[in-house]
mmCIF file of C-alpha atoms and ligand atoms in Angstrom:
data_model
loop_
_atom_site.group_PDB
_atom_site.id
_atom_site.type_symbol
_atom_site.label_atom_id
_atom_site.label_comp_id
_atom_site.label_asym_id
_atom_site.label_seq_id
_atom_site.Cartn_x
_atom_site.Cartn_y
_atom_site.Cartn_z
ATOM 1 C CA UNK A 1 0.000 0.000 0.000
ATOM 2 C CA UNK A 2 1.127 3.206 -1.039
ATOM 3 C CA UNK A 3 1.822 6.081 1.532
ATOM 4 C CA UNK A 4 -1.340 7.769 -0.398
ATOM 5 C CA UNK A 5 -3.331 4.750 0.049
ATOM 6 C CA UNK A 6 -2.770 4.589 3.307
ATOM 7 C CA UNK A 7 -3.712 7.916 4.054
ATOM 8 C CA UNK A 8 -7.066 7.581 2.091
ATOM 9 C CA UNK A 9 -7.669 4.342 4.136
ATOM 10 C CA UNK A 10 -7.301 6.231 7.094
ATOM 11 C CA UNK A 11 -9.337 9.034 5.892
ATOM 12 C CA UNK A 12 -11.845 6.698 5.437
ATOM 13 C CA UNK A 13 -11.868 5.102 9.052
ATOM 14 C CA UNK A 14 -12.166 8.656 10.257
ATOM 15 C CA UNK A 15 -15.557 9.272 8.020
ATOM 16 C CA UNK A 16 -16.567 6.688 10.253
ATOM 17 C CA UNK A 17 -16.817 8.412 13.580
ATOM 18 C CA UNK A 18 -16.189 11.804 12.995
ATOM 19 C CA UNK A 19 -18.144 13.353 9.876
ATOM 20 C CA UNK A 20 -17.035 16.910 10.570
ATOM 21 C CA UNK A 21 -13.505 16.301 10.772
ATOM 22 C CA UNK A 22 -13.347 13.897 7.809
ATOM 23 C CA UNK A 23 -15.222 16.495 5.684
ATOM 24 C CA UNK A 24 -11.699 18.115 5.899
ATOM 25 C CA UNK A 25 -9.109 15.628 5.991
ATOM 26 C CA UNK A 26 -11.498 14.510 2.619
ATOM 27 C CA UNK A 27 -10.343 17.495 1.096
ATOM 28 C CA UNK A 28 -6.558 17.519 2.193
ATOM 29 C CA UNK A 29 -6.596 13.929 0.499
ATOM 30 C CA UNK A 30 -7.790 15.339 -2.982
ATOM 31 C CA UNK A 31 -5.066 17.968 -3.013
ATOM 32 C CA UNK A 32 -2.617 15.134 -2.304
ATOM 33 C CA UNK A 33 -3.876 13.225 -5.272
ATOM 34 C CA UNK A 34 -3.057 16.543 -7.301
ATOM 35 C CA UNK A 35 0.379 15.865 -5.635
ATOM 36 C CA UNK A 36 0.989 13.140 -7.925
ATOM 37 C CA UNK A 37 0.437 15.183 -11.344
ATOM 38 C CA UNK A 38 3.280 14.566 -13.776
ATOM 39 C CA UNK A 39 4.735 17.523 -15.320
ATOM 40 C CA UNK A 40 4.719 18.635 -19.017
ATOM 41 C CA UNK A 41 6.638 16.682 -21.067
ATOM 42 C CA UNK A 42 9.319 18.448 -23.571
ATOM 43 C CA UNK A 43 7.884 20.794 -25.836
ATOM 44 C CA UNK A 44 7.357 21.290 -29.562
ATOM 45 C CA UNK A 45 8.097 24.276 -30.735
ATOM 46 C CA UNK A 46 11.472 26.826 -31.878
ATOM 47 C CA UNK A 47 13.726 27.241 -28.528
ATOM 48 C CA UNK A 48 17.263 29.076 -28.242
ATOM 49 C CA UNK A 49 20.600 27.151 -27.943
ATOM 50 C CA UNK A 50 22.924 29.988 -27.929
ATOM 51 C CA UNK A 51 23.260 34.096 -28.852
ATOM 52 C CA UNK A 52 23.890 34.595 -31.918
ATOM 53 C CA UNK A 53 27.155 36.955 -30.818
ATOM 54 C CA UNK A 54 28.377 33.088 -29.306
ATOM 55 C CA UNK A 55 28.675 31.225 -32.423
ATOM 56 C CA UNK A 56 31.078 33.203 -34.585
ATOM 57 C CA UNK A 57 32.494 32.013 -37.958
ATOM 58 C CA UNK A 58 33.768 28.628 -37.730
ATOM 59 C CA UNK A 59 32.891 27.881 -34.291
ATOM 60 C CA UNK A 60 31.171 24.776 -33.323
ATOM 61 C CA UNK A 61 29.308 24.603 -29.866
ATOM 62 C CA UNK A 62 27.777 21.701 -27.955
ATOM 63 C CA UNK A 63 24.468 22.712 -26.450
ATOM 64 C CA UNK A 64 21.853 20.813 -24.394
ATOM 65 C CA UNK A 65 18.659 20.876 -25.873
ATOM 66 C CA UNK A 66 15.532 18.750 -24.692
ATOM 67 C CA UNK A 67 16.763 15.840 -23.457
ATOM 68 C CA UNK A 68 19.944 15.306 -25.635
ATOM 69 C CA UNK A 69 23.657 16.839 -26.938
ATOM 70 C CA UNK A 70 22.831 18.636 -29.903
ATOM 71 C CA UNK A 71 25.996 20.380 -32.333
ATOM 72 C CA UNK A 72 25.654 24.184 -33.674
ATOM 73 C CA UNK A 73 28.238 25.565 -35.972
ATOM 74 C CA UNK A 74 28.341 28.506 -38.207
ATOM 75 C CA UNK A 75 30.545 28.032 -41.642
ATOM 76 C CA UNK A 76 33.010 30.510 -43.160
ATOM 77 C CA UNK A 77 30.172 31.992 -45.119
ATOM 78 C CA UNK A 78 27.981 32.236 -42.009
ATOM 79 C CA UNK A 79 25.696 29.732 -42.807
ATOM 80 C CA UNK A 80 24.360 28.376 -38.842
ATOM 81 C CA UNK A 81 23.487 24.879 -38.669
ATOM 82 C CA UNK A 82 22.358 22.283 -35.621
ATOM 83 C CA UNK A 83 22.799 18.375 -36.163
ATOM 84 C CA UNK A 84 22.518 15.879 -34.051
ATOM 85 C CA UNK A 85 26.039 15.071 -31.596
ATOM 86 C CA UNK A 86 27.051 11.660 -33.238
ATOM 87 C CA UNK A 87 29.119 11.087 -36.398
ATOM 88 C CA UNK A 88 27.166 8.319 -38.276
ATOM 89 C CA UNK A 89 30.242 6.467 -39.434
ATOM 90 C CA UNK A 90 31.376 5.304 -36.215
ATOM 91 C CA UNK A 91 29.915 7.475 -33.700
ATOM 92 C CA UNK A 92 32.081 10.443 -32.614
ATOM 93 C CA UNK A 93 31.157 13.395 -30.614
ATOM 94 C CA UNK A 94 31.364 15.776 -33.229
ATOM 95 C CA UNK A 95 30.979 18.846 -30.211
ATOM 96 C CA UNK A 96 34.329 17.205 -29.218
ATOM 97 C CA UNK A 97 36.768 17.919 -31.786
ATOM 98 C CA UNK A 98 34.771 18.480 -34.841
ATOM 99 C CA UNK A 99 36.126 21.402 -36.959
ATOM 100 C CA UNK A 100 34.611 23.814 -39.551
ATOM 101 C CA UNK A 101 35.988 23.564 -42.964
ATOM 102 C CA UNK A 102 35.062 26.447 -45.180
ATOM 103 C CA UNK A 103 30.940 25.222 -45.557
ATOM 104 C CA UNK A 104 32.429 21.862 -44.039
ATOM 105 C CA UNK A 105 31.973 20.000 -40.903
ATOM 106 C CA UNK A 106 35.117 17.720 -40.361
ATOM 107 C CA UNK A 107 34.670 14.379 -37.672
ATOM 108 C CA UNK A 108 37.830 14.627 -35.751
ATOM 109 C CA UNK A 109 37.730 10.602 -35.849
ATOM 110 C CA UNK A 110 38.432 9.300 -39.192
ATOM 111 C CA UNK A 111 38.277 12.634 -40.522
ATOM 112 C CA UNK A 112 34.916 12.476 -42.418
ATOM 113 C CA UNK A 113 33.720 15.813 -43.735
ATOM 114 C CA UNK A 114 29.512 16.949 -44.022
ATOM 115 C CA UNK A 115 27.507 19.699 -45.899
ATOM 116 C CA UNK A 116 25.060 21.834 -44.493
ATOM 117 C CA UNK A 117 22.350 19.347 -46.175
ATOM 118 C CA UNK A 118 23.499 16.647 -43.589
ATOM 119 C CA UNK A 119 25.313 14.725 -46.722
ATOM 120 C CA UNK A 120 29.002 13.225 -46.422
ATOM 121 C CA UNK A 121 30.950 14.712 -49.201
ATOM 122 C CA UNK A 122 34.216 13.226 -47.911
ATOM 123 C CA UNK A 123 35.612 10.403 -46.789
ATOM 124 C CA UNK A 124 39.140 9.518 -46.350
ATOM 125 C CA UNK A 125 38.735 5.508 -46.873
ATOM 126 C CA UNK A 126 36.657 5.489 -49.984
ATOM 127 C CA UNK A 127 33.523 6.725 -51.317
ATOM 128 C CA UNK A 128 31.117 8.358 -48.649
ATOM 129 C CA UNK A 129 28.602 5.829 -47.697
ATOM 130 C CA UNK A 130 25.115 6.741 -48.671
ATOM 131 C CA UNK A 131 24.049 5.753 -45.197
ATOM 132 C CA UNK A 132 26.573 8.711 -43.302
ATOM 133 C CA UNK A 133 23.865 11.520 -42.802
ATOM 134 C CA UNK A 134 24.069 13.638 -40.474
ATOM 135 C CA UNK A 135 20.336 14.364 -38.810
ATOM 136 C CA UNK A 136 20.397 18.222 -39.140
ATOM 137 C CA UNK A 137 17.708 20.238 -37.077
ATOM 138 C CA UNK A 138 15.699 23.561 -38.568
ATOM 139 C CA UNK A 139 17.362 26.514 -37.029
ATOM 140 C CA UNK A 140 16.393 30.254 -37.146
ATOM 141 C CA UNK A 141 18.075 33.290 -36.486
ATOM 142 C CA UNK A 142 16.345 35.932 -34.721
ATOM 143 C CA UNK A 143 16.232 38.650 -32.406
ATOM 144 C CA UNK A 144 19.759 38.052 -31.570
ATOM 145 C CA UNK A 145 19.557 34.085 -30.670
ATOM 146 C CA UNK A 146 19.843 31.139 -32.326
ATOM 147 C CA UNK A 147 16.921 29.063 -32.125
ATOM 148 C CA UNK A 148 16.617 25.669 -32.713
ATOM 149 C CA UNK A 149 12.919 23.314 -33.897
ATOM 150 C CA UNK A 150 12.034 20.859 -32.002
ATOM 151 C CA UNK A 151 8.692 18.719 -33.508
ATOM 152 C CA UNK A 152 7.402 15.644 -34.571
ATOM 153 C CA UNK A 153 8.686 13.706 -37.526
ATOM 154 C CA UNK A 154 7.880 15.097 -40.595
ATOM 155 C CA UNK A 155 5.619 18.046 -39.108
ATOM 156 C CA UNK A 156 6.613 21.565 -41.149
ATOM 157 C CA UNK A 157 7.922 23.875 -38.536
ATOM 158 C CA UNK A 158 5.686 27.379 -38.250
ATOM 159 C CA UNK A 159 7.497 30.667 -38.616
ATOM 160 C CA UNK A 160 8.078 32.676 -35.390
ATOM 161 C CA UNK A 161 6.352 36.093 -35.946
ATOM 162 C CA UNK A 162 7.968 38.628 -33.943
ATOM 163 C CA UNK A 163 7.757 42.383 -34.309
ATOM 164 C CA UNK A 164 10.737 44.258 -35.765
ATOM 165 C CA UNK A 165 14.477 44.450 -34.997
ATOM 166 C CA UNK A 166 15.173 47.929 -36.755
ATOM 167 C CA UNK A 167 17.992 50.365 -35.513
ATOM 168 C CA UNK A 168 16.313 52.649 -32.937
ATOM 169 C CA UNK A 169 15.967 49.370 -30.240
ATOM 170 C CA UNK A 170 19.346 49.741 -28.617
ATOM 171 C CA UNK A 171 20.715 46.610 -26.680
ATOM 172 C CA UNK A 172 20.788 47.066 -22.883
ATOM 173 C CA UNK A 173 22.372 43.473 -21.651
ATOM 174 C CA UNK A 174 21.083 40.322 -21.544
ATOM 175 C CA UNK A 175 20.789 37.460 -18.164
ATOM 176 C CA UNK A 176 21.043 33.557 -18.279
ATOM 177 C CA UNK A 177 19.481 32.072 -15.590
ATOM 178 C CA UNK A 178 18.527 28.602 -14.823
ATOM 179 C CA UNK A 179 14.955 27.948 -13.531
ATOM 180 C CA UNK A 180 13.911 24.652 -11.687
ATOM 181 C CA UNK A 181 10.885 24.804 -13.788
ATOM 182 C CA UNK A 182 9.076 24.131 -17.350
ATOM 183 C CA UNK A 183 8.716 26.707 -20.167
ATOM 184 C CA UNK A 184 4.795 26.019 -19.809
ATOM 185 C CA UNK A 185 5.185 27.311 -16.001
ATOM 186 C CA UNK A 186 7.167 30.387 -16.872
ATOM 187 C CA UNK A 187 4.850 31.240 -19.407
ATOM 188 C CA UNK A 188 1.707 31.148 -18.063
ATOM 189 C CA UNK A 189 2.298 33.749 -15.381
ATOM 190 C CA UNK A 190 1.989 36.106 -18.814
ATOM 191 C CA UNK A 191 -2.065 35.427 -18.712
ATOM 192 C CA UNK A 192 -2.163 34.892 -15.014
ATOM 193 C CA UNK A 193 -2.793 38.501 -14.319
ATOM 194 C CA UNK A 194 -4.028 38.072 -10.075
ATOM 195 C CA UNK A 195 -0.057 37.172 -9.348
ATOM 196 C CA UNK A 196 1.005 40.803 -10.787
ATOM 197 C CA UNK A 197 -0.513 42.576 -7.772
ATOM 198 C CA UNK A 198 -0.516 39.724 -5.658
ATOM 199 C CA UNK A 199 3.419 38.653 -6.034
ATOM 200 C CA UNK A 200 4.700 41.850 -7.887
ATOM 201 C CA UNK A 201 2.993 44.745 -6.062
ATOM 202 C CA UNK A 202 1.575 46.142 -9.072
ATOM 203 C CA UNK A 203 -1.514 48.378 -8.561
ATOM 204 C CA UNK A 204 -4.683 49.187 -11.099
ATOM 205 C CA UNK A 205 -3.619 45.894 -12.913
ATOM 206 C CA UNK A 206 -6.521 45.715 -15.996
ATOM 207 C CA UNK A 207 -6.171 43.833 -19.500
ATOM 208 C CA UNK A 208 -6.415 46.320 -22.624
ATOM 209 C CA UNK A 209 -6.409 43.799 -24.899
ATOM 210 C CA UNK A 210 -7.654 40.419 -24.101
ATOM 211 C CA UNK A 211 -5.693 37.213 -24.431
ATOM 212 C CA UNK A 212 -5.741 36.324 -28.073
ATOM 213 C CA UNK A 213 -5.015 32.366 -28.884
ATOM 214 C CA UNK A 214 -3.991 31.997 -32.721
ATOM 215 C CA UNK A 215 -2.421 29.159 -33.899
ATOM 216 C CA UNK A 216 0.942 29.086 -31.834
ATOM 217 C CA UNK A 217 0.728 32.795 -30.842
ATOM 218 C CA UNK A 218 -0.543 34.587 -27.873
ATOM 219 C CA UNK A 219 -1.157 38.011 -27.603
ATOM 220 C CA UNK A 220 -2.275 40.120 -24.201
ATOM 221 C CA UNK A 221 -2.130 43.532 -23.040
ATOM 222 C CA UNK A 222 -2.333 45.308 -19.342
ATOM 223 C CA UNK A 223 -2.295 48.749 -18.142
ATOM 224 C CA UNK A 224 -1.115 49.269 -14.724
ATOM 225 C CA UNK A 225 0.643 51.310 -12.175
ATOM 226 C CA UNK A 226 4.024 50.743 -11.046
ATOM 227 C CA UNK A 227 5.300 52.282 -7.764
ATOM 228 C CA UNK A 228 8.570 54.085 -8.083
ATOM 229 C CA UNK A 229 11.089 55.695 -5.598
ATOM 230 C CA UNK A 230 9.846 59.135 -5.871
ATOM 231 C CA UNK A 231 6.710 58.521 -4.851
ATOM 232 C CA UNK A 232 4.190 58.796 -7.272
ATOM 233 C CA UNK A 233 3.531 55.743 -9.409
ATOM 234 C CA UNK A 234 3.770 55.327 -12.917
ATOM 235 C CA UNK A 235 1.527 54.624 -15.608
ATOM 236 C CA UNK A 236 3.221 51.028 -17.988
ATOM 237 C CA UNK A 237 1.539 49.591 -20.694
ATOM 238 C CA UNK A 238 2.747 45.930 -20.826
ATOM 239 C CA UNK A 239 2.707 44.266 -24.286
ATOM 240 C CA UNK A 240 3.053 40.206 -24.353
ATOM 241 C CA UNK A 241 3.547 38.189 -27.385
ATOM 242 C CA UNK A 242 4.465 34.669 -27.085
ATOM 243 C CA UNK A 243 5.543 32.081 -30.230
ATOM 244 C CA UNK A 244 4.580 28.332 -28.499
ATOM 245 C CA UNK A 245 6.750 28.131 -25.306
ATOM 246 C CA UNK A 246 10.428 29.201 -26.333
ATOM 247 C CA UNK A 247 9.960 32.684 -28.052
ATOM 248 C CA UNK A 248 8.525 35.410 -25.507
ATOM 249 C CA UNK A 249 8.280 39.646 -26.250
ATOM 250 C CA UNK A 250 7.315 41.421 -23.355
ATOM 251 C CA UNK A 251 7.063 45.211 -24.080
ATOM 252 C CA UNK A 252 7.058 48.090 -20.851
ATOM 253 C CA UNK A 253 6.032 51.245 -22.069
ATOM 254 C CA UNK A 254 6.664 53.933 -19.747
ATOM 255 C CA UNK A 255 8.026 57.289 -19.008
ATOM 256 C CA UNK A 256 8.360 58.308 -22.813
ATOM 257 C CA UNK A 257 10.509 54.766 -23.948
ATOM 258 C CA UNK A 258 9.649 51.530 -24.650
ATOM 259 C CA UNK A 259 11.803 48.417 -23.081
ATOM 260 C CA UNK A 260 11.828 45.278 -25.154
ATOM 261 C CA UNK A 261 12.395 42.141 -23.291
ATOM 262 C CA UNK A 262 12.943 38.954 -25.514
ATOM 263 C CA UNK A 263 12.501 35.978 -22.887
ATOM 264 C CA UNK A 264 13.353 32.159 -23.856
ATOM 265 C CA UNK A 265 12.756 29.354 -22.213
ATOM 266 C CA UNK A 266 14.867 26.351 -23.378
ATOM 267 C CA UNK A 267 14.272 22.907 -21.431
ATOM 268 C CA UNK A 268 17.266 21.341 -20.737
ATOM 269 C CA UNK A 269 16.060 18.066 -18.342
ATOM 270 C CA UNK A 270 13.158 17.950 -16.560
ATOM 271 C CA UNK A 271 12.665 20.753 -14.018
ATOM 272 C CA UNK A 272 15.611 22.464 -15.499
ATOM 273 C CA UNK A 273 14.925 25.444 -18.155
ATOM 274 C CA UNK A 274 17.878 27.400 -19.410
ATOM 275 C CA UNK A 275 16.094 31.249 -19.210
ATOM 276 C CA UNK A 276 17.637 33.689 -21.675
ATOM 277 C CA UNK A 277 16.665 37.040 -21.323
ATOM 278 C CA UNK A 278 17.499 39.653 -24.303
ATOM 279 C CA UNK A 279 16.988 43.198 -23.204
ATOM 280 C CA UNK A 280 16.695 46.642 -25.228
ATOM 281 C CA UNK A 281 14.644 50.020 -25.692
ATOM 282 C CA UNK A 282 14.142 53.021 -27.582
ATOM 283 C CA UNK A 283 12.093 55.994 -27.550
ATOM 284 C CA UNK A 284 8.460 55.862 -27.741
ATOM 285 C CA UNK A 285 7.513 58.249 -30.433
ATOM 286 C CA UNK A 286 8.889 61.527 -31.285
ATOM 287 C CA UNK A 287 7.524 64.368 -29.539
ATOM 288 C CA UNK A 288 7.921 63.497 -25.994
ATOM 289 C CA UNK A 289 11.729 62.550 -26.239
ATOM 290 C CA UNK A 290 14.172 65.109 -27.014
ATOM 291 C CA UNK A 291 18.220 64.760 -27.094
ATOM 292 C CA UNK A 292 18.214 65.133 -23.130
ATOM 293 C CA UNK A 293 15.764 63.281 -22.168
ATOM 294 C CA UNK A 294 16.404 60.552 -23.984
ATOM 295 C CA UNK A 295 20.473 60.343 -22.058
ATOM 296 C CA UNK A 296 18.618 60.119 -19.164
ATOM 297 C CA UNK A 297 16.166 57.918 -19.930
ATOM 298 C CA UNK A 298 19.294 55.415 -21.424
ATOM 299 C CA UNK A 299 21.551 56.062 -18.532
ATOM 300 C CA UNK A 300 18.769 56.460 -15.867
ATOM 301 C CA UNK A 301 15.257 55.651 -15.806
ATOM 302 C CA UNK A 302 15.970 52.699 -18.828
ATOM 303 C CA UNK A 303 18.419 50.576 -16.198
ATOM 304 C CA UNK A 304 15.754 51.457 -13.149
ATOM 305 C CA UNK A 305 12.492 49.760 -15.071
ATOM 306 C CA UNK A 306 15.284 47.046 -16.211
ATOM 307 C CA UNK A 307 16.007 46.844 -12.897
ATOM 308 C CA UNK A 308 12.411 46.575 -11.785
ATOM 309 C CA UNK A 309 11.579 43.888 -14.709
ATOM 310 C CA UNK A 310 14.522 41.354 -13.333
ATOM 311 C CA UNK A 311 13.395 41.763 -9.416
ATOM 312 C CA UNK A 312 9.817 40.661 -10.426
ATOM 313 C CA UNK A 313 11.681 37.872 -12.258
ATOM 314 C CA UNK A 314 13.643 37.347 -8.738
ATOM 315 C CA UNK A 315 9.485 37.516 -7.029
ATOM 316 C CA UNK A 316 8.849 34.321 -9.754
ATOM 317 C CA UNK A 317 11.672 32.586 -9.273
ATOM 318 C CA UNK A 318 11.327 31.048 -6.058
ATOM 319 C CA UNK A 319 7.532 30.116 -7.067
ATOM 320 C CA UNK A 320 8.481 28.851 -10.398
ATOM 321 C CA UNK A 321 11.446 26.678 -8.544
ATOM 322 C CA UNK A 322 9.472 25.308 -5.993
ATOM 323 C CA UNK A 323 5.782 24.774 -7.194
ATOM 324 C CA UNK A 324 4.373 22.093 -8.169
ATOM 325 C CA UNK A 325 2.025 21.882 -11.658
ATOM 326 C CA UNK A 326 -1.430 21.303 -11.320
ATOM 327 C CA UNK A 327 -3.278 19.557 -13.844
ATOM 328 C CA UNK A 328 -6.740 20.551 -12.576
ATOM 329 C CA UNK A 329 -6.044 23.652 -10.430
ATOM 330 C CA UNK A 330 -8.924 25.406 -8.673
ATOM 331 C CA UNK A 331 -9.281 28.586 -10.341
ATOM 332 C CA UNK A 332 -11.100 31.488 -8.951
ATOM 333 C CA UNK A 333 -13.619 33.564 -11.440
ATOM 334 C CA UNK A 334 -10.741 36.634 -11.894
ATOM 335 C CA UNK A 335 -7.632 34.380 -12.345
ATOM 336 C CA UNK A 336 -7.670 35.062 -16.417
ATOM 337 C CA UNK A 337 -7.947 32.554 -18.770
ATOM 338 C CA UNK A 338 -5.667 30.032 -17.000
ATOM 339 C CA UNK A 339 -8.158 27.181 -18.787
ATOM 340 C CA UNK A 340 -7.574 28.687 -22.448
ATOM 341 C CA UNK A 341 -3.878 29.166 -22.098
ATOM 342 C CA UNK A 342 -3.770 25.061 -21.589
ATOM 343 C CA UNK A 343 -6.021 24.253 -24.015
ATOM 344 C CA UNK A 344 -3.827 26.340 -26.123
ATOM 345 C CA UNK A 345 -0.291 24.397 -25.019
ATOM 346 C CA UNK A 346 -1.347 21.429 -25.472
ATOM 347 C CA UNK A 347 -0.739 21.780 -29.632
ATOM 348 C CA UNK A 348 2.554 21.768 -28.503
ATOM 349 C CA UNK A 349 2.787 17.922 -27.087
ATOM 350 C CA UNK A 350 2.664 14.925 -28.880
ATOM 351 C CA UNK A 351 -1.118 14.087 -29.431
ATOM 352 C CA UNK A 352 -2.526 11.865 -26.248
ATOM 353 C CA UNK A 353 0.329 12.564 -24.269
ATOM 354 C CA UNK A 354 -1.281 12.436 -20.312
ATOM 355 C CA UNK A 355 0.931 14.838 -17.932
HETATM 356 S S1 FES B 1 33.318 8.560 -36.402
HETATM 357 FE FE1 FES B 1 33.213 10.340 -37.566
HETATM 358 S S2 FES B 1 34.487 9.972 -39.230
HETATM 359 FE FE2 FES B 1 34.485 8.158 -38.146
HETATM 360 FE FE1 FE2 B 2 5.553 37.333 -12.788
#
């Protein structure tokens, strides 16, 4: 008998003689039960393996990504690709050793060389065997990071649509963190919109667009107040787009600029997601930003919101890291639409998968 079943079996003696009681120890037994809920598996969807500033020309990186080694390198020409660790000709680490050769990638073990199409175009001991593929992975370039597909077999990967990357955003820094937690956690705090007053401290939190479910992309809005140091709050218009569970644009507007934070969630092993965070601004507009203002609002008020956006990160963090999922959680009539954002993830599972 299982410690659960034992408890239940006791619950059950209790019903006996004391109704009252057991009417509560019934319900302490149900959230147990919940105890016991698997979490997500690994996602489908596009999720970063590096920056795109890491992987210069000719460099070849080992990354983890789901639950495997996966390769990156970038050719002389620039071309980025992501294959799978093992050579197929007798199984070398091609992380370990491998070398770019002009649009090449060279096994360090017997010296076979790939294209970019996966194909052995070299072989030292004879002609390439037909059979020495390398299985290459889509990968995208955006937004500064290298993301990387992960789907099922033969499924055509969908095109992250993310708003523009033209001059006037102006890179601010960047954090890696590691979270004891699933992408599917970390993004559902964006519709979850009772934990920005209760966690964050936010005040006059309302949605000014509601959540919008299309096809792998989310879309929500807010409007609330943030307290600052001088006293009076201020007004921020918070802008969320998500692309499936990797690829996350949270915009702050505020005081005259805009901050840009580009948020993604890479599972690495279970309870372990590798959270990049991409960070820029520019001005919002023309008329309220002169020369001046705009120093200050780069030098000053730009690294304050920053600073802001990364402590409510800090706020998540130790909920993210220690809670535990819920498959049916008990949701209260203002939570937002906690129900539609997992109807919505659940396109990015394999079909029937129970968690
Ligand atoms: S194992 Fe890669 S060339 Fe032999
Ligand atoms: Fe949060």
């Amino acid at each position: 008998m299982t410690t659960f079943e034992a408890q239940d079996a006791a619950a059950q003696v209790d019903h006996a003689s004391q109704s009252d009681v057991t009417a509560a120890r019934s319900v302490s037994m149900q959230e147990a039960r919940q105890l016991r809920d698997a979490p997500p598996p690994f996602p489908f969807g596009w999720f970063a393996v590096a920056q795109c500033h890491e992987l210069r020309a000719g460099a070849v990186l080992t990354r983890q990504f789901m639950d495997r080694e996966i390769v990156i390198y970038r050719t002389q020409s620039g071309t980025v690709c992501a294959t799978e660790a093992y050579c197929p000709h007798l199984g070398a680490h091609l992380g370990h050793g491998g070398e770019v050769c002009g649009e090449e990638l060279r096994c360090p073990f017997h010296g076979f060389r790939f294209s970019v199409k996966g194909s052995c175009v070299y072989s030292p001991s004879g002609a390439p065997p037909p059979a020495a593929r390398l299985g290459l992975l889509e990968v995208r370039e955006t937004h500064g990071a290298i993301l990387v597909w992960h789907g099922p077999a033969g499924q055509v990967p969908w095109e992250i649509d993310a708003p523009d990357e033209e001059s006037e955003w102006r890179r601010v820094g960047h954090r890696i963190r590691h979270v004891r937690s699933h992408p599917q956690e970390l993004l559902e705090n964006s519709i979850d919109i009772t934990h920005f007053s209760a966690l964050h401290g936010f005040g006059n939190v309302g949605v000014s667009r509601p959540a919008t479910f299309d096809g792998p992309r989310l879309g929500v809005d807010y409007a609330l107040k943030q307290k600052t140091p001088w006293g009076s709050p201020v007004d921020v218009a918070l802008r969320i787009r998500l692309n499936g569970l990797g690829f996350a644009i949270t915009e702050v507007e505020t005081l005259g600029f805009t901050l840009r934070l580009v948020g993604l969630a890479t599972l690495v092993a279970e309870r372990d997601t590798v959270h990049l965070l991409l960070m820029s601004m520019r001005k919002q507009g023309r008329s309220l930003a002169g020369k001046a203002y705009w120093r200050c609002a780069q030098e000053v008020l730009g690294p304050f919101v920053m600073g802001g956006l990364m402590n409510q990160i800090n706020q998540d963090d130790p909920v993210w890291s220690n809670k535990k999922y819920l498959r049916r959680p008990a949701i209260a009539e203002g939570d937002g639409p906690i129900h539609a954002y997992r109807r919505w993830v659940s396109q990015f599972y394999p079909e029937g998968a129970a968690w």
